[in-house]
Amino acid sequence: MAEDLFDRALELVMDGGQTLLANGGEVFRVQQTMEIMAASLGVQDFHVYVLTNGIFASAHLPGGESVTLVRHVPTVSIHLGRVEAVNELSRELAAGKLDVVEAEQKLAAARALPRVTPRREVLACIAGAAGFAYLFGGTLADVPVAAVAGLLEALVCLHFGRHSINRMFTDIVAAFCCTVWAIAVQAVVPAVSANAAIIGALMVLTPGVALTMGVRDILNGDYLSGSIRLLDALLIAGSIAGGVVLGWIVARGLGVA
């Protein structure tokens, strides 16, 4: 029975860490939270190593036998509500307010928290693109053009996301669509600045979270994880730039740029 509870406690710790990492938790916080949960649940000799896409942990069974667990986290998306729920769970465990069964129930509830609906994502992209276009020197004439560009980007990302298409290819297509749209509008309405509309729309795709977390991981001594995140941010930025360049090339070929 004790061994069964130990197995459940260890699985709970791994599930909690996986949930944090998969929803945008920083590497050092994932590791720290897992160690707190393990100590609170009485898991002996718990050691964990966290990367941006994987968790490696080991512990000793009540009988003295060692066990090793590995979790692969292939994709990471931002859901701070789930991150906060797991952090609250770890605090309650540390305070002795929960047992294993109650903690499993709370973790299941945290992992089931819904994401933002597609409609809200689209509205956020429209508002963000329009706002950034005006913020970066665009006029009121540029704002609706940027808003439509943000709409195109959101629709491309949602459609490609349903088919699990690679993020870099998705960003290339999204940047291409918003660039061609802005240039075409400028050709018809010279008062519109395609540059302002494009910049505003592209800010929605900018990998700011990956860049920030990469720098923080490096500052915290997690050089491998930080380098992976920075490389990911650079690849996404390069994909966005490639989409914009491709859009200008096509627009010039059609004689509208």
PDB file of N, CA and C in Angstrom, residues 146-184:
ATOM      1  N   ALA A 146      -4.301  47.460 -40.779  1.00  0.00           N
ATOM      2  CA  ALA A 146      -3.583  46.568 -39.868  1.00  0.00           C
ATOM      3  C   ALA A 146      -4.538  45.607 -39.180  1.00  0.00           C
ATOM      4  N   ALA A 147      -5.737  46.070 -38.855  1.00  0.00           N
ATOM      5  CA  ALA A 147      -6.718  45.202 -38.202  1.00  0.00           C
ATOM      6  C   ALA A 147      -7.095  44.036 -39.101  1.00  0.00           C
ATOM      7  N   VAL A 148      -7.308  44.310 -40.387  1.00  0.00           N
ATOM      8  CA  VAL A 148      -7.622  43.225 -41.330  1.00  0.00           C
ATOM      9  C   VAL A 148      -6.423  42.286 -41.495  1.00  0.00           C
ATOM     10  N   ALA A 149      -5.213  42.867 -41.502  1.00  0.00           N
ATOM     11  CA  ALA A 149      -4.014  42.032 -41.573  1.00  0.00           C
ATOM     12  C   ALA A 149      -3.922  41.109 -40.357  1.00  0.00           C
ATOM     13  N   GLY A 150      -4.260  41.652 -39.181  1.00  0.00           N
ATOM     14  CA  GLY A 150      -4.280  40.812 -37.985  1.00  0.00           C
ATOM     15  C   GLY A 150      -5.318  39.711 -38.084  1.00  0.00           C
ATOM     16  N   LEU A 151      -6.468  40.034 -38.686  1.00  0.00           N
ATOM     17  CA  LEU A 151      -7.498  39.022 -38.902  1.00  0.00           C
ATOM     18  C   LEU A 151      -6.993  37.906 -39.810  1.00  0.00           C
ATOM     19  N   LEU A 152      -6.314  38.278 -40.885  1.00  0.00           N
ATOM     20  CA  LEU A 152      -5.760  37.263 -41.797  1.00  0.00           C
ATOM     21  C   LEU A 152      -4.758  36.366 -41.079  1.00  0.00           C
ATOM     22  N   GLU A 153      -3.898  36.981 -40.281  1.00  0.00           N
ATOM     23  CA  GLU A 153      -2.914  36.202 -39.518  1.00  0.00           C
ATOM     24  C   GLU A 153      -3.602  35.231 -38.565  1.00  0.00           C
ATOM     25  N   ALA A 154      -4.614  35.714 -37.870  1.00  0.00           N
ATOM     26  CA  ALA A 154      -5.321  34.862 -36.912  1.00  0.00           C
ATOM     27  C   ALA A 154      -5.992  33.690 -37.613  1.00  0.00           C
ATOM     28  N   LEU A 155      -6.607  33.929 -38.747  1.00  0.00           N
ATOM     29  CA  LEU A 155      -7.279  32.858 -39.473  1.00  0.00           C
ATOM     30  C   LEU A 155      -6.274  31.828 -39.988  1.00  0.00           C
ATOM     31  N   VAL A 156      -5.138  32.310 -40.479  1.00  0.00           N
ATOM     32  CA  VAL A 156      -4.095  31.382 -40.947  1.00  0.00           C
ATOM     33  C   VAL A 156      -3.586  30.524 -39.794  1.00  0.00           C
ATOM     34  N   CYS A 157      -3.290  31.159 -38.652  1.00  0.00           N
ATOM     35  CA  CYS A 157      -2.760  30.419 -37.503  1.00  0.00           C
ATOM     36  C   CYS A 157      -3.767  29.404 -36.966  1.00  0.00           C
ATOM     37  N   LEU A 158      -5.046  29.785 -36.909  1.00  0.00           N
ATOM     38  CA  LEU A 158      -6.063  28.860 -36.420  1.00  0.00           C
ATOM     39  C   LEU A 158      -6.240  27.683 -37.375  1.00  0.00           C
ATOM     40  N   HIS A 159      -6.280  27.963 -38.663  1.00  0.00           N
ATOM     41  CA  HIS A 159      -6.474  26.893 -39.651  1.00  0.00           C
ATOM     42  C   HIS A 159      -5.289  25.931 -39.653  1.00  0.00           C
ATOM     43  N   PHE A 160      -4.092  26.472 -39.653  1.00  0.00           N
ATOM     44  CA  PHE A 160      -2.902  25.614 -39.659  1.00  0.00           C
ATOM     45  C   PHE A 160      -2.759  24.874 -38.337  1.00  0.00           C
ATOM     46  N   GLY A 161      -3.177  25.532 -37.229  1.00  0.00           N
ATOM     47  CA  GLY A 161      -3.084  24.886 -35.929  1.00  0.00           C
ATOM     48  C   GLY A 161      -3.979  23.664 -35.830  1.00  0.00           C
ATOM     49  N   ARG A 162      -5.152  23.713 -36.456  1.00  0.00           N
ATOM     50  CA  ARG A 162      -6.054  22.558 -36.441  1.00  0.00           C
ATOM     51  C   ARG A 162      -5.437  21.352 -37.139  1.00  0.00           C
ATOM     52  N   HIS A 163      -4.550  21.596 -38.089  1.00  0.00           N
ATOM     53  CA  HIS A 163      -3.913  20.509 -38.829  1.00  0.00           C
ATOM     54  C   HIS A 163      -2.489  20.232 -38.346  1.00  0.00           C
ATOM     55  N   SER A 164      -2.123  20.843 -37.203  1.00  0.00           N
ATOM     56  CA  SER A 164      -0.801  20.615 -36.579  1.00  0.00           C
ATOM     57  C   SER A 164       0.350  20.900 -37.529  1.00  0.00           C
ATOM     58  N   ILE A 165       0.222  21.981 -38.288  1.00  0.00           N
ATOM     59  CA  ILE A 165       1.273  22.381 -39.220  1.00  0.00           C
ATOM     60  C   ILE A 165       2.358  23.134 -38.458  1.00  0.00           C
ATOM     61  N   ASN A 166       3.591  22.952 -38.876  1.00  0.00           N
ATOM     62  CA  ASN A 166       4.757  23.528 -38.216  1.00  0.00           C
ATOM     63  C   ASN A 166       4.611  25.027 -37.993  1.00  0.00           C
ATOM     64  N   ARG A 167       5.058  25.480 -36.815  1.00  0.00           N
ATOM     65  CA  ARG A 167       4.925  26.897 -36.440  1.00  0.00           C
ATOM     66  C   ARG A 167       5.669  27.812 -37.404  1.00  0.00           C
ATOM     67  N   MET A 168       6.861  27.421 -37.836  1.00  0.00           N
ATOM     68  CA  MET A 168       7.634  28.288 -38.713  1.00  0.00           C
ATOM     69  C   MET A 168       6.946  28.473 -40.066  1.00  0.00           C
ATOM     70  N   PHE A 169       6.431  27.401 -40.634  1.00  0.00           N
ATOM     71  CA  PHE A 169       5.716  27.517 -41.903  1.00  0.00           C
ATOM     72  C   PHE A 169       4.451  28.350 -41.733  1.00  0.00           C
ATOM     73  N   THR A 170       3.782  28.177 -40.597  1.00  0.00           N
ATOM     74  CA  THR A 170       2.579  28.972 -40.311  1.00  0.00           C
ATOM     75  C   THR A 170       2.907  30.455 -40.277  1.00  0.00           C
ATOM     76  N   ASP A 171       4.011  30.825 -39.622  1.00  0.00           N
ATOM     77  CA  ASP A 171       4.391  32.237 -39.537  1.00  0.00           C
ATOM     78  C   ASP A 171       4.780  32.796 -40.896  1.00  0.00           C
ATOM     79  N   ILE A 172       5.426  31.984 -41.727  1.00  0.00           N
ATOM     80  CA  ILE A 172       5.784  32.437 -43.081  1.00  0.00           C
ATOM     81  C   ILE A 172       4.528  32.794 -43.864  1.00  0.00           C
ATOM     82  N   VAL A 173       3.545  31.900 -43.837  1.00  0.00           N
ATOM     83  CA  VAL A 173       2.306  32.134 -44.583  1.00  0.00           C
ATOM     84  C   VAL A 173       1.546  33.322 -44.013  1.00  0.00           C
ATOM     85  N   ALA A 174       1.465  33.418 -42.681  1.00  0.00           N
ATOM     86  CA  ALA A 174       0.739  34.527 -42.056  1.00  0.00           C
ATOM     87  C   ALA A 174       1.394  35.864 -42.387  1.00  0.00           C
ATOM     88  N   ALA A 175       2.727  35.938 -42.282  1.00  0.00           N
ATOM     89  CA  ALA A 175       3.428  37.182 -42.614  1.00  0.00           C
ATOM     90  C   ALA A 175       3.285  37.517 -44.096  1.00  0.00           C
ATOM     91  N   PHE A 176       3.301  36.512 -44.939  1.00  0.00           N
ATOM     92  CA  PHE A 176       3.124  36.725 -46.378  1.00  0.00           C
ATOM     93  C   PHE A 176       1.746  37.323 -46.671  1.00  0.00           C
ATOM     94  N   CYS A 177       0.715  36.770 -46.062  1.00  0.00           N
ATOM     95  CA  CYS A 177      -0.651  37.239 -46.313  1.00  0.00           C
ATOM     96  C   CYS A 177      -0.845  38.688 -45.870  1.00  0.00           C
ATOM     97  N   CYS A 178      -0.361  39.036 -44.674  1.00  0.00           N
ATOM     98  CA  CYS A 178      -0.554  40.404 -44.192  1.00  0.00           C
ATOM     99  C   CYS A 178       0.259  41.392 -45.015  1.00  0.00           C
ATOM    100  N   THR A 179       1.441  40.976 -45.500  1.00  0.00           N
ATOM    101  CA  THR A 179       2.270  41.862 -46.307  1.00  0.00           C
ATOM    102  C   THR A 179       1.616  42.150 -47.658  1.00  0.00           C
ATOM    103  N   VAL A 180       1.161  41.105 -48.339  1.00  0.00           N
ATOM    104  CA  VAL A 180       0.511  41.290 -49.638  1.00  0.00           C
ATOM    105  C   VAL A 180      -0.745  42.145 -49.495  1.00  0.00           C
ATOM    106  N   TRP A 181      -1.516  41.903 -48.425  1.00  0.00           N
ATOM    107  CA  TRP A 181      -2.731  42.682 -48.202  1.00  0.00           C
ATOM    108  C   TRP A 181      -2.409  44.168 -48.018  1.00  0.00           C
ATOM    109  N   ALA A 182      -1.441  44.485 -47.157  1.00  0.00           N
ATOM    110  CA  ALA A 182      -1.116  45.883 -46.876  1.00  0.00           C
ATOM    111  C   ALA A 182      -0.575  46.578 -48.123  1.00  0.00           C
ATOM    112  N   ILE A 183       0.256  45.903 -48.888  1.00  0.00           N
ATOM    113  CA  ILE A 183       0.807  46.516 -50.097  1.00  0.00           C
ATOM    114  C   ILE A 183      -0.292  46.745 -51.137  1.00  0.00           C
ATOM    115  N   ALA A 184      -1.207  45.795 -51.251  1.00  0.00           N
ATOM    116  CA  ALA A 184      -2.304  45.945 -52.212  1.00  0.00           C
ATOM    117  C   ALA A 184      -3.198  47.127 -51.850  1.00  0.00           C
TER     118      ALA A 184
END
